[in-house]
Short mmCIF file of C-alpha atoms in Angstrom, two decimals:
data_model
loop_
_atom_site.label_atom_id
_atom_site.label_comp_id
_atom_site.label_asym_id
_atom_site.label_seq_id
_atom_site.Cartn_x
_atom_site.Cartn_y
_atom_site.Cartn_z
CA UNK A 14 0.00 0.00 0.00
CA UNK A 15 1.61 3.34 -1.06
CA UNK A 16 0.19 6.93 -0.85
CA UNK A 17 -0.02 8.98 -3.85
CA UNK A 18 -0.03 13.10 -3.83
CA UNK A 19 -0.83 15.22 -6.69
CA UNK A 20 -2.70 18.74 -7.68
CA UNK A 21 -4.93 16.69 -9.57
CA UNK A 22 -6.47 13.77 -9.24
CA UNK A 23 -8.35 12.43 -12.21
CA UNK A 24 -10.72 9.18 -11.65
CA UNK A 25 -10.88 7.99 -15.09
CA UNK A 26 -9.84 7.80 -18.25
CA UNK A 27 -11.37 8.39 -21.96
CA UNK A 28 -11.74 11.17 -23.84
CA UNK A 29 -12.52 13.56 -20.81
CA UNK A 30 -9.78 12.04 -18.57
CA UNK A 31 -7.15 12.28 -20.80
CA UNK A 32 -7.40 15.63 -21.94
CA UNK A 33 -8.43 17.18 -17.96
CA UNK A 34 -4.50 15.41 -17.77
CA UNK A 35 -3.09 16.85 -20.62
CA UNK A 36 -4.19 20.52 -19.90
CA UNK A 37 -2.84 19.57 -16.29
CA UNK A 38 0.10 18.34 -16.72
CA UNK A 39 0.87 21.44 -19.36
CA UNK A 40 0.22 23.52 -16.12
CA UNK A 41 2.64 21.79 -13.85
CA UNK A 42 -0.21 20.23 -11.86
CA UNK A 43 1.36 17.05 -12.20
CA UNK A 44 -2.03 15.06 -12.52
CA UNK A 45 -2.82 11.23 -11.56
CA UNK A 46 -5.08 9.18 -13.51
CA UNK A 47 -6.13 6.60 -12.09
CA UNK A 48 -8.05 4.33 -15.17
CA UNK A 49 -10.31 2.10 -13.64
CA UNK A 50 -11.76 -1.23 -15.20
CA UNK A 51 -11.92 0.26 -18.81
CA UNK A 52 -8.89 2.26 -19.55
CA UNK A 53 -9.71 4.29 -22.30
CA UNK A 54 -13.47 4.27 -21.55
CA UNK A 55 -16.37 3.28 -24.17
CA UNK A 56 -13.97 4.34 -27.60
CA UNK A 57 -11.82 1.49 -26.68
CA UNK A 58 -14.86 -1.07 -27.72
CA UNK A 59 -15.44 1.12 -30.72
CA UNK A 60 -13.92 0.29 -34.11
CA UNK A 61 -13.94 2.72 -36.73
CA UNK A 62 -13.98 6.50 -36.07
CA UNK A 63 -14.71 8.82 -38.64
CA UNK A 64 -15.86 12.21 -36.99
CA UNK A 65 -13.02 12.86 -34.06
CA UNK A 66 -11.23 16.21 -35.77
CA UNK A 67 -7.93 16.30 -36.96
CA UNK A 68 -8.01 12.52 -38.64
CA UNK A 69 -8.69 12.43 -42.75
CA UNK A 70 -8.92 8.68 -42.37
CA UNK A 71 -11.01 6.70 -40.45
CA UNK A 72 -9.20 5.93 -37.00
CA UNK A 73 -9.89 2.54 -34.37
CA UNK A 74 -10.97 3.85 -31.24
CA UNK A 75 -8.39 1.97 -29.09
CA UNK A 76 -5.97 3.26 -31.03
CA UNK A 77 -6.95 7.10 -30.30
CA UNK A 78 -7.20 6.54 -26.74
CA UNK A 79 -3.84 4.94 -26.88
CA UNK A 80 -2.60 7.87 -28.40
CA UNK A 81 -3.98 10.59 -25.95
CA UNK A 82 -3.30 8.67 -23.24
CA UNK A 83 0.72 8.39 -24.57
CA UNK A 84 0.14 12.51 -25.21
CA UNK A 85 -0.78 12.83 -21.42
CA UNK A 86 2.17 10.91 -20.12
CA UNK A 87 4.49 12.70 -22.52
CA UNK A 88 3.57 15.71 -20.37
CA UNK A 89 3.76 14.52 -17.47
CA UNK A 90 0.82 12.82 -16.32
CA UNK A 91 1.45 9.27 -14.36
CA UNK A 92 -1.21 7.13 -15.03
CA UNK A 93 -2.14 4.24 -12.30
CA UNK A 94 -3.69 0.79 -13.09
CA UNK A 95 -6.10 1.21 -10.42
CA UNK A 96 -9.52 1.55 -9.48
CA UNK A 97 -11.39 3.96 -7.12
CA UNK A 98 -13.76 2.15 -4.35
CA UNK A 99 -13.97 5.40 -2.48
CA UNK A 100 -13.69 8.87 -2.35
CA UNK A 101 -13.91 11.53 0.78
CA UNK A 102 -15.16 14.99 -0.09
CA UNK A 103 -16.98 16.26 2.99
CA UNK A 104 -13.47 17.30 4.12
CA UNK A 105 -12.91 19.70 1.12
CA UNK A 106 -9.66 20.33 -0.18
CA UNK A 107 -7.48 17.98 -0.33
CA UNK A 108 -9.62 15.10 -1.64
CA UNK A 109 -8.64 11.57 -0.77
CA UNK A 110 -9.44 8.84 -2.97
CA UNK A 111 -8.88 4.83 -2.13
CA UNK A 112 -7.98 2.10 -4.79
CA UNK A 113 -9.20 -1.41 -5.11
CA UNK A 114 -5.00 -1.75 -4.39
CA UNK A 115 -5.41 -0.43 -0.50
CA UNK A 116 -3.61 2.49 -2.67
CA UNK A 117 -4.59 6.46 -1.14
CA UNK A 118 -4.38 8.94 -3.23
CA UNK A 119 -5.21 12.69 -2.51
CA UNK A 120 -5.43 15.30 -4.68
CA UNK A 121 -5.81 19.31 -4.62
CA UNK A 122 -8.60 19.15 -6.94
CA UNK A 123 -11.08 16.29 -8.25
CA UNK A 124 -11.58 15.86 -12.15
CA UNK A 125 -14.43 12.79 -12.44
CA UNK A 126 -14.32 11.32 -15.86
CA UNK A 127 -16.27 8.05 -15.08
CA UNK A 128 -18.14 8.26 -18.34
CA UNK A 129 -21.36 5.95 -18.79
CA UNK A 130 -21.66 2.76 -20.12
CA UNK A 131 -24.52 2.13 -22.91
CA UNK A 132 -27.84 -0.05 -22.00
CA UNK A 133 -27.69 -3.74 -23.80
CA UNK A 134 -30.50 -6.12 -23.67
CA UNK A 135 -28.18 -9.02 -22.62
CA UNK A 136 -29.34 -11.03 -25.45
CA UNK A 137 -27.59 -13.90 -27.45
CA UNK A 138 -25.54 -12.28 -30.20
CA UNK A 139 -25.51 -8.57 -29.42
CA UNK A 140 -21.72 -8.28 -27.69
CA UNK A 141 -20.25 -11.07 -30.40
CA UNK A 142 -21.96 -8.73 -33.55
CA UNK A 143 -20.78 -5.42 -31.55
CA UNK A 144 -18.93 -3.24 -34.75
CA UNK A 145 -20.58 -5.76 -36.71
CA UNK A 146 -23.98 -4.74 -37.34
CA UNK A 147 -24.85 -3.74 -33.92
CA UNK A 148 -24.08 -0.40 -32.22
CA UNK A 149 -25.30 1.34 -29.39
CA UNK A 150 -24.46 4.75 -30.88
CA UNK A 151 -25.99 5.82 -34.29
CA UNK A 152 -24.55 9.19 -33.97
CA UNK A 153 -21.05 7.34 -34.10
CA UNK A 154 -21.77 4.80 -36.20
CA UNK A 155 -24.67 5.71 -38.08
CA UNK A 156 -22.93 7.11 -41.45
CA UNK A 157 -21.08 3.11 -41.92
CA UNK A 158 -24.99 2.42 -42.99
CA UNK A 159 -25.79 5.02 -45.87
CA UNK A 160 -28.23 3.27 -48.43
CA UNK A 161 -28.92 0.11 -46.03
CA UNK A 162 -31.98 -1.29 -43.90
CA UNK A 163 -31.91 -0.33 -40.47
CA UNK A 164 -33.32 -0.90 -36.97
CA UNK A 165 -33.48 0.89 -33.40
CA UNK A 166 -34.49 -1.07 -30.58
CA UNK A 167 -36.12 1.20 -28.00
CA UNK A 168 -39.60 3.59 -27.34
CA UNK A 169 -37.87 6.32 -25.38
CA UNK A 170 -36.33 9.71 -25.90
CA UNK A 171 -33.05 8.21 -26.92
CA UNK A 172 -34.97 5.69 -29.31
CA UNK A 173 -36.94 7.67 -30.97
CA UNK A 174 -33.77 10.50 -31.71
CA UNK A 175 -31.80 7.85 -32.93
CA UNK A 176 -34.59 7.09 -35.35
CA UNK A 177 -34.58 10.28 -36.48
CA UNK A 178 -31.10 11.21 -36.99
CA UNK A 179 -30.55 7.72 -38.63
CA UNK A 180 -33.16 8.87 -41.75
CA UNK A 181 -30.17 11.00 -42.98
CA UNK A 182 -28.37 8.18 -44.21
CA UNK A 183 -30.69 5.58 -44.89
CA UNK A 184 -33.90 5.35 -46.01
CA UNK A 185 -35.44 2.25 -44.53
CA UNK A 186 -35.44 2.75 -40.46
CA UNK A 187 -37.89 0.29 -38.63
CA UNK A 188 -38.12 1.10 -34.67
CA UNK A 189 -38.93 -2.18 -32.66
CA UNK A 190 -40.46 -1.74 -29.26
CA UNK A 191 -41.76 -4.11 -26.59
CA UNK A 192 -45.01 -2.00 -26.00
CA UNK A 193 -47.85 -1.08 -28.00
CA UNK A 194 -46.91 3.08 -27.11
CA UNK A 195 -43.71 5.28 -26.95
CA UNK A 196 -42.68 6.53 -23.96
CA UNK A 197 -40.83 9.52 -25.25
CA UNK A 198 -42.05 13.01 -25.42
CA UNK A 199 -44.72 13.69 -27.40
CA UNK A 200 -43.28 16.31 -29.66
CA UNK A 201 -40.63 13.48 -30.66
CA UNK A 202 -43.42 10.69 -31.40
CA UNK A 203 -44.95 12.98 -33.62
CA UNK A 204 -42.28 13.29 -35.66
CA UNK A 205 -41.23 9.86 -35.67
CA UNK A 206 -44.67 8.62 -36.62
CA UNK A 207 -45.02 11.12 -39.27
CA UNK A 208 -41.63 10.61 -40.65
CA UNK A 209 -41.72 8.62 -44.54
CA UNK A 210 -38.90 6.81 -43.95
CA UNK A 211 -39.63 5.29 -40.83
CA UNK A 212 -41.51 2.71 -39.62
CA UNK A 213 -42.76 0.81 -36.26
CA UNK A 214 -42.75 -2.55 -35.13
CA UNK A 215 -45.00 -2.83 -32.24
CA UNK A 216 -45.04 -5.70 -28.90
CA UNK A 217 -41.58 -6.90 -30.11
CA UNK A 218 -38.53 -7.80 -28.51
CA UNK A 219 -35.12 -8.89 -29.56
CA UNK A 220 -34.48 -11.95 -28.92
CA UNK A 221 -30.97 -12.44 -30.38
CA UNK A 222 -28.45 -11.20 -33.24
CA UNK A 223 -28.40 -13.60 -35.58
CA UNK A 224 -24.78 -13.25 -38.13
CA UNK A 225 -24.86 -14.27 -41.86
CA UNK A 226 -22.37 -16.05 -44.17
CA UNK A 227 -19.95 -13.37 -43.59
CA UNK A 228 -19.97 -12.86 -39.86
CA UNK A 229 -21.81 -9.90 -39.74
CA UNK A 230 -25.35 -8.98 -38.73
CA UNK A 231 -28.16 -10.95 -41.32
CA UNK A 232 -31.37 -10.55 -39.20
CA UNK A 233 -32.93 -9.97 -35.97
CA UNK A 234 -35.35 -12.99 -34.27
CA UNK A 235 -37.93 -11.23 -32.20
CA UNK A 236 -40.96 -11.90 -30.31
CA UNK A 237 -44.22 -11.12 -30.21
CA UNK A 238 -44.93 -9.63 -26.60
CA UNK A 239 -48.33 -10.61 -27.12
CA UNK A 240 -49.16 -13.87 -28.81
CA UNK A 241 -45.92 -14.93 -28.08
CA UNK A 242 -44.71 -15.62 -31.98
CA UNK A 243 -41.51 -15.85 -33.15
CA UNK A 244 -40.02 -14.12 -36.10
CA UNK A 245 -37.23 -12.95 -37.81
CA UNK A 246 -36.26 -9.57 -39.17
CA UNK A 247 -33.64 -8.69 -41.81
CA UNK A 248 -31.71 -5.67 -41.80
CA UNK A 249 -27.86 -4.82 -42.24
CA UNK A 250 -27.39 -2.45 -38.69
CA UNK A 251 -29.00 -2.72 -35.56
CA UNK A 252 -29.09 0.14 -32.64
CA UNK A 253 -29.89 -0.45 -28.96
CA UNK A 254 -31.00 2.76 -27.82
CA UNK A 255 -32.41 1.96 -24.38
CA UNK A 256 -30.47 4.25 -22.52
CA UNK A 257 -27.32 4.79 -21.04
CA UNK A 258 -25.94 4.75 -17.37
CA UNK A 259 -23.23 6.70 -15.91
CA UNK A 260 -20.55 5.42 -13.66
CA UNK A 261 -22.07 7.59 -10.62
CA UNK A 262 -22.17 5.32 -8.08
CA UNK A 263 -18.95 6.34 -6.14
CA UNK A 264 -20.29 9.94 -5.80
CA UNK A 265 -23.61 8.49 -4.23
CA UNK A 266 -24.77 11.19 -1.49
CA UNK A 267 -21.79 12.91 -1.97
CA UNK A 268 -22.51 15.05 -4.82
CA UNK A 269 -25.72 15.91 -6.46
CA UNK A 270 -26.99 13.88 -9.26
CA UNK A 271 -30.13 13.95 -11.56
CA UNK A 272 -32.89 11.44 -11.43
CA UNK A 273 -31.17 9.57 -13.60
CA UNK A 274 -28.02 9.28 -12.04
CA UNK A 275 -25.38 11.71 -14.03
CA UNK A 276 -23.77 14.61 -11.45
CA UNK A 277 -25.28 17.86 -11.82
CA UNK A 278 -22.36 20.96 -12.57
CA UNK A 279 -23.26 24.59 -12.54
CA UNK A 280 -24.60 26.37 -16.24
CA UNK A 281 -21.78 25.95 -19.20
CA UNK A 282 -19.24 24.46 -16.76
CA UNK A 283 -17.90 21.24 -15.04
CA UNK A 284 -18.09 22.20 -11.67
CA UNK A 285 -19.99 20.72 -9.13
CA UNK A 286 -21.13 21.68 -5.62
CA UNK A 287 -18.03 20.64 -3.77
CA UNK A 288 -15.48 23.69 -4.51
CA UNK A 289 -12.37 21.90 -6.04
CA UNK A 290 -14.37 19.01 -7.55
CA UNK A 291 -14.98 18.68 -11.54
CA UNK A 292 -17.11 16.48 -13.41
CA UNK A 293 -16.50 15.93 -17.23
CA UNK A 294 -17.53 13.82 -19.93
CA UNK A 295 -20.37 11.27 -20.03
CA UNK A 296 -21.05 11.19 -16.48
CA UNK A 297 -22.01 14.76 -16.92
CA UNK A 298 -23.63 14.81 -20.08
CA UNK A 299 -27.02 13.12 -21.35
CA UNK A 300 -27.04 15.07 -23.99
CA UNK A 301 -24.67 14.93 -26.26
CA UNK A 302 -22.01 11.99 -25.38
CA UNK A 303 -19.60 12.35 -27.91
CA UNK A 304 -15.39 11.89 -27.95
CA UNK A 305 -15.11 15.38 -28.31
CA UNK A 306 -17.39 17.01 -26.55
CA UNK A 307 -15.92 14.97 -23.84
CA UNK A 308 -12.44 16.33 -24.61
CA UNK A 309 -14.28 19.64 -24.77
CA UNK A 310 -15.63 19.10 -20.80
CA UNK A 311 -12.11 17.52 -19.57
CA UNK A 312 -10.34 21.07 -20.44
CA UNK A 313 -12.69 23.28 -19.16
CA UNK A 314 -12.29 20.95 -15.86
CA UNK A 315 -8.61 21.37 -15.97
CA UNK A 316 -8.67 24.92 -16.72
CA UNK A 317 -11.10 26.01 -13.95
CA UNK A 318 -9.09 23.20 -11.72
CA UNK A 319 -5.92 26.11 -12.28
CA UNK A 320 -7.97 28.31 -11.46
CA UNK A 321 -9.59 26.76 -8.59
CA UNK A 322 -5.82 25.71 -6.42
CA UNK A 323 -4.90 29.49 -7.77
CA UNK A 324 -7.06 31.09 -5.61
CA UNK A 325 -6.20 28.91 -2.86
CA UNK A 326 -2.57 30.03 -2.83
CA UNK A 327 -3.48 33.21 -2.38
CA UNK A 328 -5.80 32.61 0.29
CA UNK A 329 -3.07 31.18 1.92
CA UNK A 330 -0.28 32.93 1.16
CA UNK A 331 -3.00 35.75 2.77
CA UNK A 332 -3.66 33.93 5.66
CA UNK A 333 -0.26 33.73 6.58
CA UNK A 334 0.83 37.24 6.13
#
């Protein structure tokens, strides 16, 4: 068991993580990561990128988070193969953090980059045909499926947007849901019910991803909620939209969250409630969830984080004279 001491203490890694580190460690705060379970966070079980800036070419996701996470050590950031099992904040300033390892660490300032981890239906199929056919992300991986037939799984807001935004590349989007009604908000339904190239399979479920000839996704077998019939559905991309969940549970009654679990931050910035403590990324955003806004969220953290320890040296340098 060792103690660690930084400025900044990241929890988590991704997107948000590594670039919190990057601006840190470019302003001598000689920031910790500490990974967790998924180094690299949810880009590292995505294959092809095409719409992180600054790449012509389509990129692998595990290779771009190798390559900011090599950017951040190049600066100076250590990383730690570690993961947090709990945090003290009530204290304030500095904020201690303990690893699965019986490791402490304690930082200045907090940057949370948890992320969220995408809803599956935890049926037969869906993890094997993952970058395959089947996608929780249509805003990622939606463009791979110009011209072809598609389906969302799914009756809520995320669904039913997902829908929607897939209609720009294809022209054949069929919505299964396990109910005979949406539950997203009415201004969404009516569009998606009104939209040509959409349509709606009603009292369905997925029962598993079936692969064809060439390994990839063929057809869908589903289920009739209601007479209890089996069928199968052919298309070439499938989306599980039924939400996502963010890796919140650390923070539980320590900071405050929404109702649907992802820490609250004050208007246009990452900070919480507890002065010194950032949140960045997914497990702040239900919105928008991409790589870079992520990036985007991880240095505003770091920047205010400056800003933030700062102000506390001249409070104390204050306090002593």
């Amino acid at each position: 068991m060792a103690t660690h001491r930084t400025k900044m203490l990241i929890i988590g890694s991704g997107p948000a993580g590594y670039s919190a580190a990057i601006y840190g460690a470019r302003a001598m705060m000689e920031p910790i990561v500490v990974q967790g379970l998924q180094p690299g966070g949810q880009l590292t079980i995505t294959t092809d990128v095409e719409n992180y800036p600054g790449f012509r070419d389509v990129v692998q996701g595990p290779w771009l988070m190798e390559e900011m996470k090599a950017q951040a050590e190049h600066v100076g950031t250590r990383m730690m193969w570690d993961t947090i099992v709990e945090v003290d904040l009530e204290n304030g300033s500095p904020f201690r953090a303990v690893g699965d390892s019986g490791d402490e660490y304690i930082g200045d300032v907090l940057v949370i980059a948890t992320g969220a981890q995408a809803k599956w239906l935890g049926v037969p199929g869906e993890q094997e045909l993952g970058g395959k056919g089947v996608s929780a992300c249509a805003t990622c991986d939606g463009f791979f499926y110009r011209g072809k037939k598609v389906a969302v799984i799914g009756g809520g807001n995320t669904a039913v947007e997902e829908a929607l935004y897939l209609t720009n590349h294809s022209d054949d989007v069929t919505l299964i849901h396990r109910r005979d009604e949406l539950r997203a908000e009415k201004i969404l339904q009516d569009r998606l019910l009104n939209h040509p190239k959409i349509s709606v399979l009603w009292n369905k479920t997925v029962e598993s991803f079936e692969a064809g000839e060439n390994g990839a996704l063929s057809h869908l077998r589903l289920r009739d909620t209601q007479t209890g019939e089996d069928s199968d559905f052919s298309c070439d991309g499938a989306f599980v939209a039924i939400g996502h969940a963010p890796s919140t549970e650390l923070f539980m009654g320590k900071l405050p969250m929404d109702d649907s679990g992802y820490l609250l931050v004050e208007a246009g910035t990452p900070k919480t409630s507890v002065p010194g403590v950032f949140a960045a990324g997914d497990v702040m955003d239900h919105t928008y969830r991409q790589a870079v806004t992520a990036a985007g969220t991880g240095c505003m953290a770091a920047l205010d984080a400056e800003r933030f320890l700062a102000t506390l040296e001249v409070a104390e340098r204050e306090a002593a004279e």
